[in-house]
C-alpha positions as YAML, in Angstrom:
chain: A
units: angstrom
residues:
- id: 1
  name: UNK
  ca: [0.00, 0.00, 0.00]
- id: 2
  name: UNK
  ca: [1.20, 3.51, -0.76]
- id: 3
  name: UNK
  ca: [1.72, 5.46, 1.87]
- id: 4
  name: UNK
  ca: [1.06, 9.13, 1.57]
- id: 5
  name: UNK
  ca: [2.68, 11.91, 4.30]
- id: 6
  name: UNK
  ca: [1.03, 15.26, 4.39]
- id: 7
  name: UNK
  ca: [2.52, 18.51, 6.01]
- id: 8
  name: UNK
  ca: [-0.89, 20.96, 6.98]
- id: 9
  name: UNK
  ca: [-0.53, 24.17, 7.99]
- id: 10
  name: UNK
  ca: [-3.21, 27.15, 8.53]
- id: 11
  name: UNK
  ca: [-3.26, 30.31, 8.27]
- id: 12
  name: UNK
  ca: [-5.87, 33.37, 9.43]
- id: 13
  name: UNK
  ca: [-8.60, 32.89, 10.68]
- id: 14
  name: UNK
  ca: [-10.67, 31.86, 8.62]
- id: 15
  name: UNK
  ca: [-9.49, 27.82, 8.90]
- id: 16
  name: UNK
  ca: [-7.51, 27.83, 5.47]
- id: 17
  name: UNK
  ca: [-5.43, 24.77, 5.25]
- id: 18
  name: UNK
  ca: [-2.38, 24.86, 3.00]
- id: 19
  name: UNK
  ca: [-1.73, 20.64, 2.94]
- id: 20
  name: UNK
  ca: [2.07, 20.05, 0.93]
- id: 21
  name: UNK
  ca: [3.03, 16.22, 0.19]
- id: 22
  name: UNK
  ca: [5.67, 15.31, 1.77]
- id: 23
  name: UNK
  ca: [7.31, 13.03, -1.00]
- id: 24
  name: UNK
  ca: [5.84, 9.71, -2.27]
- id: 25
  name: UNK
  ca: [8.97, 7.43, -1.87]
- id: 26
  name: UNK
  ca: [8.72, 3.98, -0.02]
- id: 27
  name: UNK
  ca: [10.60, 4.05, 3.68]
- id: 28
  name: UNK
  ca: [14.39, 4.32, 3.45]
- id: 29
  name: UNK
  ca: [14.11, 5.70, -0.15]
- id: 30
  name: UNK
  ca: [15.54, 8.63, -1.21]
- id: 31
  name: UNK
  ca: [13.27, 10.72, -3.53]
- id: 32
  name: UNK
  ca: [16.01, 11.81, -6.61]
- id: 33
  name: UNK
  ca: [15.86, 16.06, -6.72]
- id: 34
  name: UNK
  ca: [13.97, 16.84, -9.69]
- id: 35
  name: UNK
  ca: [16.46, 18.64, -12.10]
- id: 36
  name: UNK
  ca: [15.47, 21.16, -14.14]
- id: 37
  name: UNK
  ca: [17.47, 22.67, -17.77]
- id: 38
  name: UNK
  ca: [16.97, 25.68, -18.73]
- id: 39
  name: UNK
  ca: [18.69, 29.52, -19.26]
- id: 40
  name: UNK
  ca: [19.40, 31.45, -16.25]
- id: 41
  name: UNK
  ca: [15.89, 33.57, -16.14]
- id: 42
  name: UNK
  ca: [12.79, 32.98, -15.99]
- id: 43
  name: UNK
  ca: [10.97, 32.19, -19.72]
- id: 44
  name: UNK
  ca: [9.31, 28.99, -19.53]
- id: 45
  name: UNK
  ca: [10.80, 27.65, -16.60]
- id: 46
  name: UNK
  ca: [9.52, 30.12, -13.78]
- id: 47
  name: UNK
  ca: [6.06, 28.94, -13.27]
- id: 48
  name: UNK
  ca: [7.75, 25.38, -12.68]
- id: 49
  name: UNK
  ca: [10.19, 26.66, -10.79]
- id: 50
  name: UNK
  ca: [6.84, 28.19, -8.51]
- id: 51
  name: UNK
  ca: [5.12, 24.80, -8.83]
- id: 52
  name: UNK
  ca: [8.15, 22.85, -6.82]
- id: 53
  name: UNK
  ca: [8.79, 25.69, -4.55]
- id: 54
  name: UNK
  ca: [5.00, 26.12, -3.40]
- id: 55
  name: UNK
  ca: [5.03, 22.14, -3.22]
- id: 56
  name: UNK
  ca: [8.11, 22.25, -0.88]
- id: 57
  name: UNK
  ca: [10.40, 20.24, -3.31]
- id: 58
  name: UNK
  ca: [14.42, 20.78, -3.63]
- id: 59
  name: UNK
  ca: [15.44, 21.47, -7.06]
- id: 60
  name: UNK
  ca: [18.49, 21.37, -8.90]
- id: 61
  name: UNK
  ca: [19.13, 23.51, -12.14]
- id: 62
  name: UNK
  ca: [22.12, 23.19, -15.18]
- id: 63
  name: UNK
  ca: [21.99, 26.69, -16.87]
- id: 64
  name: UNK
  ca: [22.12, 26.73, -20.52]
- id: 65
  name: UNK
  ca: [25.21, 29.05, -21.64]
- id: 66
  name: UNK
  ca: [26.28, 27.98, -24.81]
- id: 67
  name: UNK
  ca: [25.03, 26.14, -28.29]
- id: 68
  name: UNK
  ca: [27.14, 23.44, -27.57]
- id: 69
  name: UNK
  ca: [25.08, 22.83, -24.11]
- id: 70
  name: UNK
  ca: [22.03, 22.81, -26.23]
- id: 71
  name: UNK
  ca: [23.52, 20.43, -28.77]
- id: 72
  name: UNK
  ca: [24.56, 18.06, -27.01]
- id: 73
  name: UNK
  ca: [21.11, 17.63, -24.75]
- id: 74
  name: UNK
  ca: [19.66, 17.57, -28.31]
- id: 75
  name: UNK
  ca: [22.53, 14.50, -29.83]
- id: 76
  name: UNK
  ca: [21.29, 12.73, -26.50]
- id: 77
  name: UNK
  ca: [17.62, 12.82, -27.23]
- id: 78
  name: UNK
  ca: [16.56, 14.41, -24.29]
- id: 79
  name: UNK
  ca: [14.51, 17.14, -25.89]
- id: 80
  name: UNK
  ca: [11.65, 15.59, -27.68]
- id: 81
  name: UNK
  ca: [11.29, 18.46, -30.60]
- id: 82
  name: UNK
  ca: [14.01, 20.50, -30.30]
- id: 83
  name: UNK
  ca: [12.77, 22.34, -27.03]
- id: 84
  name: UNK
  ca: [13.40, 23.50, -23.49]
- id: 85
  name: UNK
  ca: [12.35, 23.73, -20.32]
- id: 86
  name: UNK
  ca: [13.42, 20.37, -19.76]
- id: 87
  name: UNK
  ca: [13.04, 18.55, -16.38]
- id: 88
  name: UNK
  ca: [13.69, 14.92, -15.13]
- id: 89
  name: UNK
  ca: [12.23, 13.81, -12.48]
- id: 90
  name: UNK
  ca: [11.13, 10.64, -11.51]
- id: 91
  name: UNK
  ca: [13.15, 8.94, -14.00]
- id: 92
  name: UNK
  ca: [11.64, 10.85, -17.07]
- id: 93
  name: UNK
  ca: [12.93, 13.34, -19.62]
- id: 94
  name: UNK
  ca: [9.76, 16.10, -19.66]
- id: 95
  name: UNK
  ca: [9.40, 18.73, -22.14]
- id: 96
  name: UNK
  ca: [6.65, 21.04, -23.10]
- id: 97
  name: UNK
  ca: [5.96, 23.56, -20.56]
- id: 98
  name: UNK
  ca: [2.05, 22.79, -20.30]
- id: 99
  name: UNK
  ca: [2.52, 18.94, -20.20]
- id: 100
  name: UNK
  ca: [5.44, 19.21, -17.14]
- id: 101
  name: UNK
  ca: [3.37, 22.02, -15.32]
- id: 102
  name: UNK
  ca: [0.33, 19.35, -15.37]
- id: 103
  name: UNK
  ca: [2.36, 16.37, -14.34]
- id: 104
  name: UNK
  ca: [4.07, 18.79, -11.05]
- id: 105
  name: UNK
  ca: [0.13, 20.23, -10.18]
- id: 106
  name: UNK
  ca: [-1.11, 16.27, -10.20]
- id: 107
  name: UNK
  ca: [1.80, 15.34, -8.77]
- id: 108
  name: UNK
  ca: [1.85, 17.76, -5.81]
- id: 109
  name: UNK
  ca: [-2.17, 17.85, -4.30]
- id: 110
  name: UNK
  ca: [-2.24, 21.08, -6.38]
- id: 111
  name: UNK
  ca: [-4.73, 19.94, -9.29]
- id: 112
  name: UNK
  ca: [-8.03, 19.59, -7.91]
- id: 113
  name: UNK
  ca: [-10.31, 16.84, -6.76]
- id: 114
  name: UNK
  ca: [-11.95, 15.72, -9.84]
- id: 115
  name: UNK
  ca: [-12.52, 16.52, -13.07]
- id: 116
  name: UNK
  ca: [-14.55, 19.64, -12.97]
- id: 117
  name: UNK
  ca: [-12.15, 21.39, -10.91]
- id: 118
  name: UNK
  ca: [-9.20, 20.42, -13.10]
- id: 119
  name: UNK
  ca: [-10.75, 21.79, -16.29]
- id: 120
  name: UNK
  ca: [-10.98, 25.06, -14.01]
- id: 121
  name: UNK
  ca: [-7.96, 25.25, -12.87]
- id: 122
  name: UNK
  ca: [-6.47, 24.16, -16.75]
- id: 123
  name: UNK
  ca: [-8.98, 27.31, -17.92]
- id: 124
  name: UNK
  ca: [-7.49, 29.54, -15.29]
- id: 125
  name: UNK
  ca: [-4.19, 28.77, -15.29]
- id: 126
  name: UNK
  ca: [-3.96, 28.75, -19.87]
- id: 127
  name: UNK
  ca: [-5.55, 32.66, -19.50]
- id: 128
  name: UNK
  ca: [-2.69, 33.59, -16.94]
- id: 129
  name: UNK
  ca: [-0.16, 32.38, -19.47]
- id: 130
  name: UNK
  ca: [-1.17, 33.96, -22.04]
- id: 131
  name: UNK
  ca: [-0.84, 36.99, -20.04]
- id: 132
  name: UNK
  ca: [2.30, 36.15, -18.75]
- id: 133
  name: UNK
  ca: [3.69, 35.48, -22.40]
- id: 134
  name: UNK
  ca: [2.84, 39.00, -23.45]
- id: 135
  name: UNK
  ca: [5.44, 39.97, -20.97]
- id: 136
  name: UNK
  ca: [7.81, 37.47, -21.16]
- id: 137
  name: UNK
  ca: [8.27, 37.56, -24.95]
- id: 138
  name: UNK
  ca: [8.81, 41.32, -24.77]
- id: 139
  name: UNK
  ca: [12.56, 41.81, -24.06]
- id: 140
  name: UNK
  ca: [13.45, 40.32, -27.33]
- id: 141
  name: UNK
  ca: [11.57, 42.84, -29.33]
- id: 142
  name: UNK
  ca: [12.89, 46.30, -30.44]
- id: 143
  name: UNK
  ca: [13.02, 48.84, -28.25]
- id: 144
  name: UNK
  ca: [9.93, 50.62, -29.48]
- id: 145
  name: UNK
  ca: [8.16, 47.14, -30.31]
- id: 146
  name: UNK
  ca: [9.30, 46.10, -26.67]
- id: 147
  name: UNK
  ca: [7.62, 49.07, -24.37]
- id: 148
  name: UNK
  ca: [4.45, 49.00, -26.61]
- id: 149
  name: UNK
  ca: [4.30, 45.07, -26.33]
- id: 150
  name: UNK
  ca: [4.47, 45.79, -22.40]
- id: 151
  name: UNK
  ca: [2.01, 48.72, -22.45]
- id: 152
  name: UNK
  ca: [-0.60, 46.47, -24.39]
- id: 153
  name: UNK
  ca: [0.20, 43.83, -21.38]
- id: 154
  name: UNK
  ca: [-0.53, 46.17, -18.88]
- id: 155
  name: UNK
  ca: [-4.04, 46.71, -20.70]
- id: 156
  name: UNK
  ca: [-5.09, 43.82, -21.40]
- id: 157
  name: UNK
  ca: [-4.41, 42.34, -17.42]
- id: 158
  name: UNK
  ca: [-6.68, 45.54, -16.44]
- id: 159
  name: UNK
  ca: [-9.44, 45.01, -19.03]
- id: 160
  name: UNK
  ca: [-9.49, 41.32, -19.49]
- id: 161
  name: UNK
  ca: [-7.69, 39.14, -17.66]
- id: 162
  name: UNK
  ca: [-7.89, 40.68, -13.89]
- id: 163
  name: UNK
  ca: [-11.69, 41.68, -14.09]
- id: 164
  name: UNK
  ca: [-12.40, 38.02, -14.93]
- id: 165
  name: UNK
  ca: [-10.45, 37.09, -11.69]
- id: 166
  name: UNK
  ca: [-11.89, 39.49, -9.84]
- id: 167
  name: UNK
  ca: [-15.52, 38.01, -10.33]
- id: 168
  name: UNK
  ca: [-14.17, 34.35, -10.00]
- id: 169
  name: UNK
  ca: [-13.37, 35.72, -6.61]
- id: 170
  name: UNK
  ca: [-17.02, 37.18, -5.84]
- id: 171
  name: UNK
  ca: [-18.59, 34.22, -7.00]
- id: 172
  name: UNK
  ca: [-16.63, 31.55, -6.18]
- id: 173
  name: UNK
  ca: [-16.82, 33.49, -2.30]
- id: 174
  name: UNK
  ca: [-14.04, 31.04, -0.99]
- id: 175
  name: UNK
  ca: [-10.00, 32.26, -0.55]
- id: 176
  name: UNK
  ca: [-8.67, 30.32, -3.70]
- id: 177
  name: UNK
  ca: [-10.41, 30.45, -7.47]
- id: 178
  name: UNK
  ca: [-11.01, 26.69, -7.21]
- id: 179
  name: UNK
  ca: [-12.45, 24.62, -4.53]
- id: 180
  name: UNK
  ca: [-11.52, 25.11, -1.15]
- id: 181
  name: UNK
  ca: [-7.69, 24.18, -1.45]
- id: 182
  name: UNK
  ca: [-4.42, 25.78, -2.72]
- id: 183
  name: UNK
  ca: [-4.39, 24.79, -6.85]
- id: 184
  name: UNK
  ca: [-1.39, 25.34, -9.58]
- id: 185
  name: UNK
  ca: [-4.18, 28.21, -10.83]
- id: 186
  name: UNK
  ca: [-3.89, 30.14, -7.52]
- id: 187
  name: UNK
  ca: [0.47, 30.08, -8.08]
- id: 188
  name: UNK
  ca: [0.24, 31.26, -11.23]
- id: 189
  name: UNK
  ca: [-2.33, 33.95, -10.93]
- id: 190
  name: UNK
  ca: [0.16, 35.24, -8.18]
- id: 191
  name: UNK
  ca: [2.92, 34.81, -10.66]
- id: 192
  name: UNK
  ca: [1.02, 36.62, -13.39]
- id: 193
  name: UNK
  ca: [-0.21, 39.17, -10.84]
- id: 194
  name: UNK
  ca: [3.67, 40.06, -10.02]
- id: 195
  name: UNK
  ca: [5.11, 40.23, -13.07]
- id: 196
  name: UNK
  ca: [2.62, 42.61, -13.96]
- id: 197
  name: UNK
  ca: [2.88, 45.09, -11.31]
- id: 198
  name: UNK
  ca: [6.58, 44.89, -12.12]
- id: 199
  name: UNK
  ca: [6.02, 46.95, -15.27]
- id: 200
  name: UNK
  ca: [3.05, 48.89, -13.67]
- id: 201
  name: UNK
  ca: [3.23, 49.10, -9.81]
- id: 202
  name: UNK
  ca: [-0.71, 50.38, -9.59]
- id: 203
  name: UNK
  ca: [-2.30, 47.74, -11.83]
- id: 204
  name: UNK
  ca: [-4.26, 46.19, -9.32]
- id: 205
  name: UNK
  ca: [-5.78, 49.73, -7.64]
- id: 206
  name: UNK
  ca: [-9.43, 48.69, -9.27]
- id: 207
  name: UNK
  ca: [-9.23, 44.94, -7.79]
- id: 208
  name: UNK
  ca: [-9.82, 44.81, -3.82]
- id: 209
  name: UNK
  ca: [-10.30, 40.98, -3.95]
- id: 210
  name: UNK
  ca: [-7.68, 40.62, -6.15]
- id: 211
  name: UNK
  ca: [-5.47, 42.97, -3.51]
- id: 212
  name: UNK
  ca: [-6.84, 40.62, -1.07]
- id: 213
  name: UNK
  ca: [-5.82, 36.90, -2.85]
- id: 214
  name: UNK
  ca: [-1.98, 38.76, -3.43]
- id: 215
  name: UNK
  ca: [-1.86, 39.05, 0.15]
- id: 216
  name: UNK
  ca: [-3.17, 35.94, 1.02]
- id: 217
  name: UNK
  ca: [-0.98, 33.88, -1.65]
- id: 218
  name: UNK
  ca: [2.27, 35.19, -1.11]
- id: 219
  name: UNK
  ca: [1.88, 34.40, 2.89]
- id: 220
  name: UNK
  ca: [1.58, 31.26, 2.31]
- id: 221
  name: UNK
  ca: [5.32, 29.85, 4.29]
- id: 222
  name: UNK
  ca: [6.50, 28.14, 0.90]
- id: 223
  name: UNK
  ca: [5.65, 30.63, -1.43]
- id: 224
  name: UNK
  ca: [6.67, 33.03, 0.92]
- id: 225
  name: UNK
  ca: [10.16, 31.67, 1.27]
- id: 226
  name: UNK
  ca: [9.93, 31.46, -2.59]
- id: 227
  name: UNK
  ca: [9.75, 35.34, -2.56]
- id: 228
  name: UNK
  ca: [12.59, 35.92, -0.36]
- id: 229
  name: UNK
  ca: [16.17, 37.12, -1.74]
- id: 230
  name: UNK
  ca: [18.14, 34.36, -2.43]
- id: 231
  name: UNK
  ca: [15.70, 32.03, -3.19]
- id: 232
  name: UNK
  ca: [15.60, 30.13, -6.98]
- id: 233
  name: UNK
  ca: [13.00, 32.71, -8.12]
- id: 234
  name: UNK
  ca: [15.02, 34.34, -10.87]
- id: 235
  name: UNK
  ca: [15.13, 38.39, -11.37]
- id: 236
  name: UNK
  ca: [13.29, 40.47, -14.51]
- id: 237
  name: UNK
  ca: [15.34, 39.43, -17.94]
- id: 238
  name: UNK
  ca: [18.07, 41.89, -18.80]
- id: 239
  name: UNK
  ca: [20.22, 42.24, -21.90]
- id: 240
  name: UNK
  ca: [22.44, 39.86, -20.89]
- id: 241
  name: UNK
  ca: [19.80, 37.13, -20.23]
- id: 242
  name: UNK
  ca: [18.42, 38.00, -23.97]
- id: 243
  name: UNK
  ca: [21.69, 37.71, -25.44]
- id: 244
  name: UNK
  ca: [22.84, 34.26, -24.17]
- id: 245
  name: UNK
  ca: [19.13, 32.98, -25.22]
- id: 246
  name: UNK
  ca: [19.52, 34.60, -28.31]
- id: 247
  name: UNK
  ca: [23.23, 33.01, -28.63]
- id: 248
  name: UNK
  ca: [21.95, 29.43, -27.57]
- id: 249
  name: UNK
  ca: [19.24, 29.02, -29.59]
- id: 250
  name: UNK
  ca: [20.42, 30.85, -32.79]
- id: 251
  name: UNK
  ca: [17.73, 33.85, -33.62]
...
């Protein structure tokens, strides 16, 4: 029989229960650290790199800073078309952001109960990407192209993406958007919610409840260590973060 160790902790006092697995290794196993390949930034990596660290897991990263890095991960067959983030863990190669961000959530109590929830959270979490991509994408644009791309991110999270969370917040009437539990949704609308405000520190004036789930969220001990200095959360992209991407992959 499995056995399954839970850490619980609560917070306010309202009886919110954060519950983290504790690792699903027999007795006298040692779980392997999940390692994860990618550049030295955030990109496609940071919202699994906030999936282990809410979850409590130890990571281990190999920073991509030259082609022949690249190649050679390639000439081994570890990246299924051609693509990082790659992570292994539990004896797998994983690719495809989407597909390893799923596996961590399922893995790690932070996907739900059933079905219904899942789709939710999937629905959730695939709008706060697409929000987050705006931004991420922008530092590789011209200089003009880059401030309007990050203007037009800024607009849309006020318009359309944060006025839809603000409502799943009224009417769901519970602290998280789904269920009554910490979900991979919740991280990343924090992560999207951050890297927002980074480009405009006032974005979230018009959004009490959204104010409210920030606060909440980034108390949370895990996350909270998550957001300390000197944790794996990496800094804003700067030039030299483009440049070795741009070296690496060859555009």
């Amino acid at each position: 029989m499995e056995a399954k160790y839970m850490l619980c902790t609560s917070l306010f006092s309202k009886h919110i229960f954060y519950c983290y697995p504790l690792g699903n290794s027999e007795p006298g196993v040692m779980e392997v650290k999940p390692k994860l390949y990618y550049f030295q930034g955030r990109g496609r990596m940071e919202s699994i790199r906030w999936l282990l660290a809410t979850a409590g897991v130890e990571f281990e990263e190999e920073f991509l800073e030259t082609r022949e890095q690249y190649e050679k991960l390639q000439k081994d067959g570890c990246l299924l078309f051609g693509q990082v983030p790659l992570v292994e863990i539990d004896g797998m190669l994983l690719t495809q952001t989407r597909a390893i961000l799923s596996y961590l959530a399922a893995k790690y109590n932070l996907y739900g109960k059933d079905l219904k929830e899942r789709v939710r959270i999937d629905m959730y979490a695939d709008g706060t990407q697409d929000l987050m991509m705006m931004i991420i994408g922008a530092p590789f644009k011209a200089p003009q192209e880059k401030e309007e791309s990050l203007a037009l991110a800024v607009k849309r999270a006020k318009n359309r993406y944060f006025p839809v969370f603000e409502k799943i917040l009224k009417d769901h009437g519970e602290a998280f958007l789904v269920g009554n539990q910490l979900s991979w949704a919740d991280i990343q609308l924090l992560e999207a919610i951050l890297m927002v405000e980074e480009v405009s520190a006032p974005v979230l004036s018009d959004f009490p409840l959204l104010q409210a789930f920030k606060t909440r969220i980034s108390n949370i001990p895990t996350i909270k260590k998550f957001l300390q200095p000197g944790s794996q959360r990496k800094p804003p992209p700067d030039g030299h973060y483009v440049d070795v991407v741009r070296t690496v992959l060859k555009f």
